[in-house]
CSV table of C-alpha atoms in Angstrom, one decimal:
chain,number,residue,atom,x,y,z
N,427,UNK,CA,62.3,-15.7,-111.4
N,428,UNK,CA,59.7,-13.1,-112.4
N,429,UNK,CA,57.2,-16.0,-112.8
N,430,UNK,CA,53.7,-14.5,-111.6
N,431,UNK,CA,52.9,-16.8,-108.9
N,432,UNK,CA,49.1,-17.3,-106.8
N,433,UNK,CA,49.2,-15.5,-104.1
N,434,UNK,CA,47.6,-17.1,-100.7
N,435,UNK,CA,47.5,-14.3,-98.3
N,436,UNK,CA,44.4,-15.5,-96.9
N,437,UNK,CA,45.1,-14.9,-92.8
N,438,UNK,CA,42.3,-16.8,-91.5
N,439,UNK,CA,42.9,-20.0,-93.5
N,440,UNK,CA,47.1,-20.1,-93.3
N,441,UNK,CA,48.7,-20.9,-90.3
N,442,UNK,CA,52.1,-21.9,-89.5
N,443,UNK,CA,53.0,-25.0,-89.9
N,444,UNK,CA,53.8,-27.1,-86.6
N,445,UNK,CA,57.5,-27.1,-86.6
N,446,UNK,CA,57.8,-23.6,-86.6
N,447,UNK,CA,55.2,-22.9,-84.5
N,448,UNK,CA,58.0,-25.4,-82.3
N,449,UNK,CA,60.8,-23.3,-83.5
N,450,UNK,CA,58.9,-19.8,-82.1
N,451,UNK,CA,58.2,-21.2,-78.8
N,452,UNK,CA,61.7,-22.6,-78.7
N,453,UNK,CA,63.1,-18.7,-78.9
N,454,UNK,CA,59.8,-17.8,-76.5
N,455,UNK,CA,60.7,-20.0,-74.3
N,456,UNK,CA,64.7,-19.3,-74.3
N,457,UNK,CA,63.9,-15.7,-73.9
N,458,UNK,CA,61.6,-15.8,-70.8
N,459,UNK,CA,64.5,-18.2,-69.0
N,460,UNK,CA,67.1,-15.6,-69.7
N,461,UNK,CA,65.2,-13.5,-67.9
N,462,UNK,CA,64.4,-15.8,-65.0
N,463,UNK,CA,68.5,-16.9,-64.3
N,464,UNK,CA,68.7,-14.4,-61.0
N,465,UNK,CA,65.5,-15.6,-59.3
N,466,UNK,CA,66.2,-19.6,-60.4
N,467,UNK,CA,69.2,-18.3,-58.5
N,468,UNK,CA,67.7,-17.0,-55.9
N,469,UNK,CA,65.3,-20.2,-55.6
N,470,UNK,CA,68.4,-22.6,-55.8
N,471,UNK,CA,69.9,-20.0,-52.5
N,472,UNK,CA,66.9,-20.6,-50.8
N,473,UNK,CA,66.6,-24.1,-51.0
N,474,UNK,CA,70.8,-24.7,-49.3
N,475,UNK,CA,69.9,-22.0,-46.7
N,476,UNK,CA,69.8,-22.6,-42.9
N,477,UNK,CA,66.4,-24.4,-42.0
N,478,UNK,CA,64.8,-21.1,-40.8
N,479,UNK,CA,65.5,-19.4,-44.1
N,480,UNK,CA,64.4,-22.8,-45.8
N,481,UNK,CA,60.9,-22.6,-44.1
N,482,UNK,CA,60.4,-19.2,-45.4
N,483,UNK,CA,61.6,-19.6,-48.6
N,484,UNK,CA,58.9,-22.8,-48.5
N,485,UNK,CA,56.0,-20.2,-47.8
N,486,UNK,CA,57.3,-18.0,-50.9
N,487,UNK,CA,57.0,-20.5,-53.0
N,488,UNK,CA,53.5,-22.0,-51.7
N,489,UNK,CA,52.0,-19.0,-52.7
N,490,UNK,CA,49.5,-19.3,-55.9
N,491,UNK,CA,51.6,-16.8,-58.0
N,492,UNK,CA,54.4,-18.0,-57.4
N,493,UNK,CA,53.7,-21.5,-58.3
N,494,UNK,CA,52.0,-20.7,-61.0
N,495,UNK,CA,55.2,-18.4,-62.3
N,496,UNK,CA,57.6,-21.9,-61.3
N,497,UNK,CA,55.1,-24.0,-63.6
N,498,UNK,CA,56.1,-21.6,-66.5
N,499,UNK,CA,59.6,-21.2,-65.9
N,500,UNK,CA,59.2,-25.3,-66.0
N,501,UNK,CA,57.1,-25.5,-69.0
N,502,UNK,CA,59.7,-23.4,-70.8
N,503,UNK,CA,62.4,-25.4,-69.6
N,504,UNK,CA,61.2,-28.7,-70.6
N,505,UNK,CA,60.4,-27.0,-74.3
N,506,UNK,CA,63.5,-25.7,-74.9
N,507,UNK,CA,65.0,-28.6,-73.5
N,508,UNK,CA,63.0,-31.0,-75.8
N,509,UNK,CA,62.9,-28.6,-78.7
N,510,UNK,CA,67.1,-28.4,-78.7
N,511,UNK,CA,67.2,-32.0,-78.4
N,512,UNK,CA,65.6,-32.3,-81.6
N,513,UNK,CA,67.2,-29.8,-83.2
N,514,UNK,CA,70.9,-31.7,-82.4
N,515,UNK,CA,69.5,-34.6,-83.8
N,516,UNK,CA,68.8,-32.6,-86.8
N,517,UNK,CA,71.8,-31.2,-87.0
N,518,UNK,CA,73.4,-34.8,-87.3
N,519,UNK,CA,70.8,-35.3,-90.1
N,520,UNK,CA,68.3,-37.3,-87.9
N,521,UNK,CA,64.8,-37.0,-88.9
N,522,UNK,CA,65.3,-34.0,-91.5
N,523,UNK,CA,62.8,-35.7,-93.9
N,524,UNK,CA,59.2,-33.7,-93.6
N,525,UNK,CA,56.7,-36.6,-92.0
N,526,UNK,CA,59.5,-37.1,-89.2
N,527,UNK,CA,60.0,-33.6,-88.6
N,528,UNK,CA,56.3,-32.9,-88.2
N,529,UNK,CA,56.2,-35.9,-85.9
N,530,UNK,CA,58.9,-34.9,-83.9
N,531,UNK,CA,57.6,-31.6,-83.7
N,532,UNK,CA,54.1,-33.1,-82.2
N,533,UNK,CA,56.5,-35.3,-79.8
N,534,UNK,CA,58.0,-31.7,-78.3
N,535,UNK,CA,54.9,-30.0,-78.0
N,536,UNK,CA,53.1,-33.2,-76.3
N,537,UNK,CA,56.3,-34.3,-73.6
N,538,UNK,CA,57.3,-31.0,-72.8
N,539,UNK,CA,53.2,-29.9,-72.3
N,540,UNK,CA,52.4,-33.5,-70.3
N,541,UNK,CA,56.0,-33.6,-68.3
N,542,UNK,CA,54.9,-29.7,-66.9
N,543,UNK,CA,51.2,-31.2,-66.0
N,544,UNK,CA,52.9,-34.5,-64.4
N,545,UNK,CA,55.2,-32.5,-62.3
N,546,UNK,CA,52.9,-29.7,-61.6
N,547,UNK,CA,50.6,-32.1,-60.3
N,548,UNK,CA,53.0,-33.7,-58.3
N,549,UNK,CA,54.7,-31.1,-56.9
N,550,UNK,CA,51.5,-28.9,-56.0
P,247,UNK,CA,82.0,-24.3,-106.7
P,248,UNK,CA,80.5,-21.3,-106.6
P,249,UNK,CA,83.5,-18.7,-105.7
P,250,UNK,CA,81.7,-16.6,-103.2
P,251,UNK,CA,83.8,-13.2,-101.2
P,252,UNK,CA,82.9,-14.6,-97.5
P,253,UNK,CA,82.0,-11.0,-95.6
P,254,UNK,CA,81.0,-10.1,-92.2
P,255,UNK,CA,82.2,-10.6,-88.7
P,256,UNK,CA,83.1,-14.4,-89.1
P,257,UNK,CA,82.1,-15.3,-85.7
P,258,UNK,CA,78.9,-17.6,-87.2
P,259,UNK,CA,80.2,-21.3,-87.1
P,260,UNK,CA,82.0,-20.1,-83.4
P,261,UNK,CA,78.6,-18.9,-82.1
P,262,UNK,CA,76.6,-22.3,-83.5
P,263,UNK,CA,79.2,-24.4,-82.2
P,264,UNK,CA,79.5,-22.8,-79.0
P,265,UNK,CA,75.6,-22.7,-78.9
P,266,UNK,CA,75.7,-26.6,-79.3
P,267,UNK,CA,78.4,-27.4,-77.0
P,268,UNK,CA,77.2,-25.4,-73.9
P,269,UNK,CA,73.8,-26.7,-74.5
P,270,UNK,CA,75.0,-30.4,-74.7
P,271,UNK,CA,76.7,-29.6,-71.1
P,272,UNK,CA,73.3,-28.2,-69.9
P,273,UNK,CA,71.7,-31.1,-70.5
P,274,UNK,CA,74.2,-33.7,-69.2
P,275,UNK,CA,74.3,-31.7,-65.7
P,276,UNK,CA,70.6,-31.8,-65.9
P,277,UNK,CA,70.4,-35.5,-66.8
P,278,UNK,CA,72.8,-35.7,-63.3
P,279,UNK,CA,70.4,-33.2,-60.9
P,280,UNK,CA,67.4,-35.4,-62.0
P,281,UNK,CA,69.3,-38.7,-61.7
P,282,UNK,CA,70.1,-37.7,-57.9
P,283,UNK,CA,66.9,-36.7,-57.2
P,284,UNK,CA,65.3,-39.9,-58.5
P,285,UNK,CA,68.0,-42.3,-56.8
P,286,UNK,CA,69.0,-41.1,-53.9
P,287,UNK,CA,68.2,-43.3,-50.6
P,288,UNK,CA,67.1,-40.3,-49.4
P,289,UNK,CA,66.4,-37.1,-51.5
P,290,UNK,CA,65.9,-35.3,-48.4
P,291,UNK,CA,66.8,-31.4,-47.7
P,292,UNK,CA,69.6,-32.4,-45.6
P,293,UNK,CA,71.3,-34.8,-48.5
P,294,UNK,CA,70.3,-31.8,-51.2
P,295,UNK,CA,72.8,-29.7,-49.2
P,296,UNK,CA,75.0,-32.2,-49.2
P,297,UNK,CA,75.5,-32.2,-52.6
P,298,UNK,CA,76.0,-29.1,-52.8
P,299,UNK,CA,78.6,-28.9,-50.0
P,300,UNK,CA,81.3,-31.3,-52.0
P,301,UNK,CA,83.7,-29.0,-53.9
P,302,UNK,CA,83.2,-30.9,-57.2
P,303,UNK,CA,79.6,-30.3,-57.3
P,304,UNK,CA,80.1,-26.7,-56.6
P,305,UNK,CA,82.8,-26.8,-59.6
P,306,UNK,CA,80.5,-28.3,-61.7
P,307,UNK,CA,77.9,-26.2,-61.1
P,308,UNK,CA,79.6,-23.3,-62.0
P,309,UNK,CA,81.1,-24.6,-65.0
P,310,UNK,CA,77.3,-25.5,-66.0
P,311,UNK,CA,76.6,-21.6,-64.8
P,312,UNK,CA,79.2,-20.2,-67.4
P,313,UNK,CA,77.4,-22.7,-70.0
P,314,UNK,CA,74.1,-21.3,-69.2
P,315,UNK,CA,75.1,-17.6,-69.5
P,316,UNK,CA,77.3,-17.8,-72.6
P,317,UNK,CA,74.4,-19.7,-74.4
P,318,UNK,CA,72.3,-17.3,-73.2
P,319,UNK,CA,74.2,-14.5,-75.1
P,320,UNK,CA,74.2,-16.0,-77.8
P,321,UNK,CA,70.4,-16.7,-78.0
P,322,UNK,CA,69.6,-13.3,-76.5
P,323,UNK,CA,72.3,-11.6,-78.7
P,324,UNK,CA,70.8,-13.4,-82.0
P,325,UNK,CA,67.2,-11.5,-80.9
P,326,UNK,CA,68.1,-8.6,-80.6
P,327,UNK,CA,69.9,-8.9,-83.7
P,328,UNK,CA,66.7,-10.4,-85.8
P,329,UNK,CA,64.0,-7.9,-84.3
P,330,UNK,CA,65.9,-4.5,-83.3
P,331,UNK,CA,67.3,-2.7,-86.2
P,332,UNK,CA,68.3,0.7,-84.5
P,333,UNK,CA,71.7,0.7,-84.0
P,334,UNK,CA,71.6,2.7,-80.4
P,335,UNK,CA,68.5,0.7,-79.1
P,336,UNK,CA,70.4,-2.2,-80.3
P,337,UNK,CA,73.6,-1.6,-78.7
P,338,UNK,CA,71.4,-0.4,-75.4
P,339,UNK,CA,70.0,-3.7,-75.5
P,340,UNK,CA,73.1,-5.7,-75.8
P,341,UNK,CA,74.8,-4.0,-72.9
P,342,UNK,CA,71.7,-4.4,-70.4
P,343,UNK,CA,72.0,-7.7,-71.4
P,344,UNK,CA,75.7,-8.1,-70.6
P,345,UNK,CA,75.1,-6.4,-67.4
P,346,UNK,CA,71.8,-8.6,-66.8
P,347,UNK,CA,74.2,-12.2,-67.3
P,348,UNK,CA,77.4,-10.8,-65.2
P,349,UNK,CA,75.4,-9.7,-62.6
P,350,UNK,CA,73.5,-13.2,-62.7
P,351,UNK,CA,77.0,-15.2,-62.8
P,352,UNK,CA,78.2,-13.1,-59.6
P,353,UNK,CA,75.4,-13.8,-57.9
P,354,UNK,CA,75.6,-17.2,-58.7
P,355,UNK,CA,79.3,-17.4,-57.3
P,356,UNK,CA,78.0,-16.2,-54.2
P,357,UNK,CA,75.3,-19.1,-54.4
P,358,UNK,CA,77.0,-22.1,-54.8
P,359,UNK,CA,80.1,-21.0,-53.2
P,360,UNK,CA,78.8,-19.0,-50.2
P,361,UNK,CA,77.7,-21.9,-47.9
């Protein structure tokens, strides 16, 4: 094992592969939900209140910032979602080989990306 | 067969399996809110509440709650574990975390049980 090997440390022309750039966004994406369980909380509260406290929680969430924090909370939600589902397949040895893998990986990236733009739009 | 001396806390295949399992619940629940909100005669506010007024749904719920926050620790946990090497920051960390998913499973009690 003390073969000298090339070494390609080139930063500008390596990049990670796409399935780990999927992997990284999965634990990005997990760790930014753990933090956003009390105000998903909160929302879901808001949303079986009385009908005066549903009208202002409706104004909350109409503002810009807000919306735009729900569309990430989403975003992540639909990644790791998507990301875990491919991750149980794998772990019942569907779609281990290489090609698949990258596809799938493509797959998460695109439906989780085009499902947060679909509802997004819908819901704004 | 390599004979390998197996050392360390042993809780590995608990914590994948249990990482598995609670997400497989997360998703099924998930499947269910969407399948409501997409069938429903009327997905209106008042038949949102509801829902969430029938005792099963507020069982469910929480059972999907305890789900959440256990995967949750695990995936947080697992972080902290790969990144932090400190021990004290480390253990600070875990503790705030624990605090951050008990408080968030009280509150949730008081949620979906409250009205």
């Amino acid at each position: 094992m003390n073969k000298k090997r090339p070494k390609h440390l080139e930063l500008w022309n390596i990049s990670f592969p796409l399935p780990a750039i999927v992997s990284g966004l999965h634990r990005i994406s997990g760790a930014l939900m753990s933090l956003a369980i009390p105000f998903v909380l909160f929302a879901l509260a808001g949303t079986l209140s009385s009908a005066e406290r549903f009208d202002a929680f409706k104004s909350c969430i109409s503002n810009p910032l807000v919306k735009i924090a729900l569309l990430v909370v989403l975003w992540a939600f639909l990644h790791h979602a998507c990301a875990g589902i491919r991750f149980l397949l794998m772990d019942i040895h569907k779609g281990v080989d290489l090609p698949t893998a990258r596809l799938s990986a493509k797959i998460v990236l695109a439906v989780s990306l085009v499902l947060t733009a679909v509802i997004g739009v819908y819901a704004w | 067969m390599v004979n390998r001396q197996v050392v360390g806390a042993h809780y590995g295949l608990r914590d994948w399996l249990v990482q598995r399992v609670t997400a497989v619940i997360m998703l099924v629940y998930t499947i269910g809110i969407v399948a409501f909100l997409f069938l429903a005669t009327d997905a209106s506010y008042a038949a949102w509440q509801a829902l969430f007024a029938c005792t099963w749904v507020k069982v469910l719920t929480t059972v999907t709650v305890v789900a959440l926050l256990w995967h949750a620790w695990v995936g947080v946990r697992d972080i902290w574990m790969d990144y932090v090497q400190p021990v004290g920051i480390r253990l600070t960390l875990h503790v705030l975390t624990i605090l951050w998913l008990v408080a968030s499973f009280i509150y949730s009690i008081h949620v979906v049980w409250g009205v």
